[in-house]
Amino acid sequence: MNSRRNFLKAMGIMLGSTAGFSAFQYMSLADYSAKTPDDAGLQLNFEPYELQLRHVFTLASGSRSTTPVMLTTISYNGITGYGEASMPPYLGESHASATEFLSKVNLSLFSSPFLIEDILNYIDHLAPGNYAAKASVDIALHDLVGKLMKQPWHRIWGLNPDHAPNTSFTIGIDKPDVVVEKTKEAFAYGILKIKLGRGNDREMIRAVRSVTSVPLGVDVNQGWNNRDEAIEMIEWLDKQGVIYVEQPMNKTLPEDIAWITSRSPVPIIADEAVQVPSDVSKLAGIYSGINIKLMKCGGMRAAFTMVNMARALNLKVMIGCMTETSCAVTAAAQLSPMADWADLDGNLLINNDPYDGIKIRDGKVIIPERPGIGIEKL
Ligand code: MG
C-alpha cells in the first residue's frame, strides 16, 4: 500500500503544478490500479539509435546526414509492442531529453494496456513538451494493444485500407544535377514533394520537370518572406503541375498566409503551424489543410483526433512523418485511409531500418495486414 500511497501523493504534487489540470479532472486517481512488484505487468524499455540518411537532407532550415531516434518497447504477458521517437534536431528533442523523460515512466502503475486513455493522460502530464518521446510510448502501446486484439489499427478504427492515398517522395534542396539524380531514383512515386525556400525555387522545379511529369507537392518550410512574391511563385508553380504548397511563410504570419490562401489556385497546407489537437480549430480560414505527424502531436491517438477535427472543419488532411524507421511510418500509415495525401517516405530516406512494415505499390501506401501497427523486427 505504501508505494500506492506514495504514487497518489506524487500525482497530487504533479497535478498541482501542471497547467493541463483540466484535462485530468474527469479521471479519478483511484482509477489507477497499482500492481504488486511480482506481477508480469506492463514494462517499458528504450534504446537510443542513430538513423543514417541515404542523402544529405537539406531544407530551408539547414542540412544533416543523421537523425537520432529512440526505439521503445512495451511488454505485457510475453507480447511486445514497438514504438519510436524520431528527433530531428530543429524540434529540440534528443537522446538525452528522451532518456530523461522515458526514465520517469512507470507503466507498472497500470493494470491493463487497454487503459489507453488513462496511460496516455499519465504520460502527457509527466512533463510538458517531449512530444516525440510521448509518441514512442503511444505507438508501442497501440502496437501492443492491436497485437492483443489480433487486429491492425486501421481495422480497429474501421478504415478501409484500399482508401490509403498515394504517398509522396521528398526531394531536398540541392544543385540541379543532384536533383535530377534524386528524381530519377523516385520514379516509382505518383507524387513528389519538392523542398523549396532557399532562393533557387524555379531552378529546383525545372530540374525535377526535366525528368518527370508526375504531380508535385511543394514544401517551403516557412522559407518565403513576402506574400506578393509568394503568390506570384504559387501561380507559376500551379502552371508547373504543383498540386499543393506547404507552409509558404513563417507560422507567426497568419494574416499573410490567409491572404495567400484566399488567392492561391492550389491548397495551402499548415505544417510548422500545427502541432497538437488544440491547434486545429485556429487554422480554419487561414490554411486549406494540415499536415499531421505523430512526432509533433504525441502519437496515434492525438493524430486520430486531429484527423477528425480537420474533417469537421472542412480542412484537407496530409499524414506526414520525419526521417523515421518503418515503425513510426507504418503506425502513421494506419491512419492514411482518412487522409487526402500521405507523405510517408521517412523510412525510405534511411540506410539502417531495423523493421519491415509499410510498402509502396504504384505510388500508393500498402498497409501490412499484421496486427498492431503492422511491423516485424528484421
Ligand atoms: Mg513540411
XYZ file of C-alpha atoms and ligand atoms in Angstrom:
379
model
C 0.000 0.000 0.000
C 2.870 2.320 0.780
C 4.009 2.518 -2.826
C 0.437 3.216 -3.917
C 0.043 5.951 -1.347
C 3.354 7.493 -2.428
C 2.254 7.375 -6.041
C -1.033 9.108 -5.305
C 0.857 11.720 -3.287
C 3.286 12.221 -6.176
C 0.380 12.537 -8.601
C -1.175 15.171 -6.360
C 2.024 17.212 -6.415
C 2.322 16.795 -10.157
C -1.278 17.772 -10.829
C -0.935 20.815 -8.608
C 1.974 22.031 -10.705
C 0.609 21.128 -14.127
C -1.080 23.667 -16.368
C -3.113 20.946 -18.092
C -5.007 20.057 -14.920
C -8.448 20.385 -16.504
C -7.836 17.514 -18.907
C -7.327 15.308 -15.885
C -10.342 16.237 -13.838
C -12.753 13.665 -15.149
C -10.463 10.820 -14.132
C -10.335 9.782 -10.524
C -6.843 8.971 -9.288
C -8.302 5.883 -7.656
C -8.881 4.545 -11.175
C -5.172 3.777 -11.435
C -4.711 0.228 -10.260
C -1.385 -0.366 -8.575
C 0.379 -3.636 -9.312
C 2.389 -5.661 -6.879
C 6.057 -5.910 -7.956
C 5.906 -9.625 -8.797
C 3.084 -9.241 -11.368
C 4.143 -9.546 -15.012
C 2.678 -6.118 -15.786
C 3.425 -3.507 -18.429
C 7.107 -2.829 -18.923
C 8.693 -0.067 -20.998
C 12.200 -0.363 -22.436
C 14.055 2.091 -24.655
C 17.277 2.197 -26.629
C 18.959 5.118 -28.466
C 19.570 4.571 -32.187
C 21.073 6.736 -34.928
C 19.474 6.741 -38.385
C 21.905 7.016 -41.299
C 20.369 9.104 -44.095
C 20.865 7.939 -47.690
C 21.426 11.517 -48.888
C 22.423 14.653 -47.016
C 18.992 16.172 -46.364
C 18.637 19.917 -46.934
C 15.586 22.052 -46.268
C 15.122 25.760 -45.648
C 16.361 25.454 -42.025
C 19.625 23.514 -42.648
C 21.328 20.211 -43.638
C 22.068 16.925 -41.869
C 23.086 13.280 -42.586
C 21.845 11.500 -39.427
C 18.742 11.594 -37.206
C 18.722 10.462 -33.554
C 15.805 8.193 -32.654
C 14.746 6.266 -29.557
C 13.414 2.747 -30.115
C 10.929 1.703 -27.428
C 9.132 -1.492 -26.497
C 6.254 -2.153 -24.131
C 5.966 -5.775 -22.996
C 2.968 -7.437 -21.379
C 2.438 -11.145 -20.751
C 5.109 -12.132 -23.280
C 3.818 -9.843 -26.074
C 5.888 -6.866 -27.252
C 4.702 -3.622 -28.823
C 7.187 -1.449 -30.724
C 7.429 2.331 -30.694
C 9.792 5.060 -31.805
C 10.707 8.696 -31.152
C 12.317 10.476 -34.112
C 14.114 13.638 -33.041
C 15.376 15.864 -35.854
C 17.499 18.462 -34.024
C 15.408 21.511 -35.032
C 12.499 20.197 -32.921
C 14.563 20.353 -29.725
C 14.423 16.735 -28.504
C 17.496 14.494 -28.213
C 18.718 11.141 -26.897
C 19.389 12.918 -23.585
C 15.934 14.533 -23.291
C 14.110 11.346 -24.331
C 16.170 9.283 -21.864
C 15.292 11.712 -19.095
C 11.584 11.656 -19.995
C 11.245 7.899 -20.525
C 13.141 7.171 -17.283
C 10.233 8.802 -15.417
C 7.642 6.494 -16.974
C 6.360 3.747 -14.670
C 3.823 1.651 -16.559
C 3.642 -0.921 -13.754
C 1.153 1.536 -12.196
C -1.442 0.342 -14.699
C -3.232 -2.965 -14.502
C -4.013 -3.293 -18.215
C -2.657 -1.992 -21.559
C -6.278 -1.440 -22.630
C -6.407 1.604 -20.314
C -5.014 3.611 -23.232
C -6.719 6.866 -22.256
C -5.503 6.684 -18.647
C -1.979 5.661 -19.626
C -1.589 8.411 -22.230
C -3.034 11.052 -19.874
C -0.434 9.974 -17.310
C 2.334 10.153 -19.962
C 1.162 13.560 -21.167
C 1.257 15.001 -17.646
C 4.701 13.655 -16.680
C 6.344 16.722 -18.280
C 5.456 19.399 -20.838
C 6.719 19.066 -24.427
C 8.656 15.843 -25.214
C 6.159 15.017 -27.986
C 8.411 12.546 -29.810
C 9.220 10.726 -26.564
C 5.483 10.662 -25.759
C 4.763 9.341 -29.271
C 7.234 6.499 -28.700
C 5.125 5.301 -25.753
C 1.825 5.882 -27.594
C 2.957 3.903 -30.655
C 4.334 0.980 -28.617
C 1.106 0.885 -26.593
C -1.045 0.867 -29.749
C 1.137 -1.881 -31.234
C 0.780 -3.962 -28.070
C -2.999 -3.475 -27.805
C -3.515 -4.255 -31.504
C -1.487 -7.442 -31.076
C -3.559 -8.414 -28.017
C -6.713 -7.806 -30.109
C -5.061 -9.611 -33.068
C -6.096 -6.725 -35.363
C -4.299 -3.916 -37.208
C -5.294 -0.411 -36.116
C -6.884 0.612 -39.412
C -9.366 -2.225 -38.820
C -9.923 -1.323 -35.147
C -10.689 2.226 -36.369
C -12.975 0.883 -39.108
C -10.916 2.242 -42.020
C -10.690 0.719 -45.489
C -7.016 0.087 -46.384
C -7.951 0.322 -50.090
C -8.600 4.035 -49.476
C -4.967 4.661 -48.492
C -3.790 7.527 -50.730
C -0.773 7.973 -52.952
C 2.309 8.893 -50.988
C 4.887 11.448 -51.989
C 8.651 11.046 -52.025
C 10.645 14.063 -50.822
C 13.373 15.728 -52.874
C 15.587 18.004 -50.732
C 17.126 21.272 -51.892
C 20.273 20.705 -53.948
C 22.137 21.537 -57.145
C 20.218 20.766 -60.369
C 22.327 17.713 -61.359
C 21.805 16.131 -57.899
C 18.071 16.934 -58.020
C 17.839 15.208 -61.418
C 19.529 12.070 -59.998
C 17.291 12.004 -56.899
C 14.198 12.455 -59.086
C 15.231 9.519 -61.280
C 15.553 7.354 -58.134
C 11.952 8.268 -57.228
C 10.379 7.014 -60.476
C 8.024 4.636 -58.550
C 6.133 7.524 -56.883
C 2.919 9.110 -58.093
C 3.689 12.418 -56.324
C 6.999 14.088 -55.489
C 7.304 16.622 -52.666
C 9.881 19.252 -53.545
C 11.570 21.274 -50.830
C 11.785 24.969 -51.752
C 12.553 28.233 -49.969
C 16.270 28.769 -50.423
C 16.230 31.126 -53.375
C 16.620 28.560 -56.190
C 12.932 27.564 -56.424
C 12.499 27.813 -60.205
C 15.815 26.013 -60.774
C 14.686 23.165 -58.467
C 11.325 22.752 -60.229
C 12.884 22.920 -63.713
C 15.411 20.214 -62.737
C 12.606 17.926 -61.498
C 10.440 18.652 -64.538
C 13.338 17.783 -66.878
C 12.892 14.105 -65.901
C 9.288 13.617 -64.724
C 5.728 14.795 -65.347
C 4.147 13.435 -62.116
C 2.161 15.848 -59.897
C 4.356 17.786 -57.464
C 3.763 18.987 -53.933
C 5.913 21.830 -52.655
C 7.155 22.358 -49.086
C 8.620 25.803 -48.421
C 9.289 25.195 -44.684
C 8.452 28.880 -43.930
C 11.154 29.955 -46.392
C 9.336 32.772 -48.243
C 9.317 36.278 -46.742
C 7.000 38.313 -48.952
C 3.354 37.483 -49.683
C 3.272 39.225 -53.090
C 6.303 37.244 -54.250
C 4.808 34.108 -52.678
C 1.527 34.300 -54.623
C 3.414 35.103 -57.831
C 5.552 31.988 -57.281
C 2.489 29.853 -56.426
C 0.782 30.925 -59.663
C 3.920 29.886 -61.568
C 4.106 26.585 -59.617
C 0.438 25.872 -60.442
C 1.358 26.024 -64.142
C 4.201 23.531 -63.478
C 1.755 20.917 -62.141
C 2.134 21.658 -58.400
C -0.954 20.437 -56.503
C -0.346 21.923 -53.024
C 2.037 24.281 -51.204
C 3.060 23.557 -47.625
C 3.948 26.263 -45.076
C 4.807 29.062 -47.550
C 5.692 31.652 -44.891
C 6.549 31.766 -41.204
C 3.859 30.326 -38.947
C 3.845 33.603 -36.976
C 2.348 35.427 -40.002
C -1.234 34.069 -40.133
C -2.616 37.223 -41.811
C -0.167 36.948 -44.709
C -0.857 33.226 -45.022
C -4.642 33.735 -45.013
C -4.145 36.379 -47.731
C -2.155 33.853 -49.809
C -4.674 31.034 -49.199
C -7.598 33.205 -50.329
C -5.843 33.879 -53.670
C -3.984 30.613 -54.255
C -5.062 28.285 -57.087
C -3.780 25.300 -55.027
C -4.395 24.280 -51.374
C -2.089 25.822 -48.744
C -1.154 23.287 -46.064
C -0.015 24.046 -42.487
C 2.909 22.044 -41.137
C 5.096 24.066 -38.744
C 1.926 25.982 -37.741
C 0.119 22.892 -36.442
C 1.233 20.546 -33.713
C -1.458 19.248 -31.360
C -5.264 18.824 -31.474
C -5.924 22.217 -29.833
C -4.161 23.972 -32.762
C -6.511 22.644 -35.432
C -9.541 24.895 -34.964
C -7.307 28.024 -35.029
C -6.176 27.228 -38.571
C -9.559 27.085 -40.305
C -9.840 30.143 -42.566
C -6.053 30.600 -42.632
C -4.917 27.375 -44.322
C -6.688 24.878 -46.611
C -5.397 21.851 -44.721
C -2.999 20.442 -42.124
C -0.022 18.090 -42.115
C -0.347 15.719 -39.146
C 2.764 13.932 -37.852
C 2.924 11.516 -34.943
C 6.161 13.081 -33.653
C 4.601 16.531 -33.484
C 1.334 15.622 -31.769
C 2.459 12.820 -29.437
C 1.240 9.730 -31.259
C -1.578 7.827 -32.925
C -4.334 8.777 -30.501
C -3.802 12.534 -30.866
C -3.333 12.158 -34.638
C -6.667 10.330 -34.959
C -8.353 13.158 -33.027
C -6.727 15.743 -35.317
C -7.888 13.995 -38.500
C -11.454 14.049 -37.229
C -11.216 17.702 -36.156
C -9.822 18.684 -39.556
C -12.637 16.834 -41.328
C -15.244 18.592 -39.191
C -13.669 21.966 -40.068
C -13.523 21.145 -43.798
C -9.718 21.168 -43.778
C -7.729 18.851 -46.004
C -5.505 16.266 -44.316
C -1.970 15.146 -45.023
C -0.355 12.411 -42.942
C 3.361 13.122 -42.784
C 6.444 11.888 -40.985
C 10.023 12.725 -40.041
C 13.020 10.669 -41.093
C 11.954 7.588 -39.144
C 12.180 3.809 -39.237
C 9.317 1.700 -40.613
C 7.996 1.598 -37.034
C 6.635 5.152 -36.795
C 5.941 5.400 -40.536
C 3.802 2.236 -40.537
C 1.981 3.444 -37.416
C 1.113 6.662 -39.288
C 0.067 4.614 -42.336
C -2.724 3.038 -40.244
C -4.446 6.463 -40.354
C -3.743 7.138 -44.013
C -7.121 5.917 -45.399
C -8.586 9.092 -43.818
C -6.051 11.409 -45.492
C -6.117 13.321 -48.792
C -2.367 12.869 -49.145
C 0.273 10.790 -47.443
C 3.880 11.858 -47.138
C 5.164 8.630 -45.664
C 8.646 8.220 -47.081
C 10.743 8.669 -43.909
C 11.858 5.019 -43.826
C 12.983 5.226 -47.457
C 15.381 8.074 -46.692
C 17.493 5.891 -44.329
C 20.013 3.040 -44.720
C 19.579 1.172 -41.426
C 15.864 0.435 -40.913
C 15.520 -2.285 -38.235
C 11.885 -3.088 -39.161
C 9.763 -4.316 -42.068
C 6.405 -2.583 -42.473
C 4.693 -0.176 -44.896
C 5.127 -0.854 -48.607
C 4.570 1.436 -51.564
C 2.988 -0.081 -54.693
C 2.339 2.025 -57.803
C 2.908 5.087 -55.612
C 0.190 4.048 -53.147
C 0.504 3.228 -49.443
C 0.082 -0.501 -48.738
C -0.708 -1.099 -45.058
C 0.543 -4.521 -43.896
C -2.171 -6.948 -42.757
C -0.394 -7.592 -39.471
C -1.868 -6.887 -36.016
C -0.961 -3.729 -34.104
C 0.911 -1.123 -36.129
C 1.902 -3.763 -38.689
C 5.674 -4.194 -38.369
C 8.138 -7.028 -37.787
C 11.673 -6.698 -36.464
C 14.253 -7.659 -39.098
Mg 6.702 20.233 -44.042
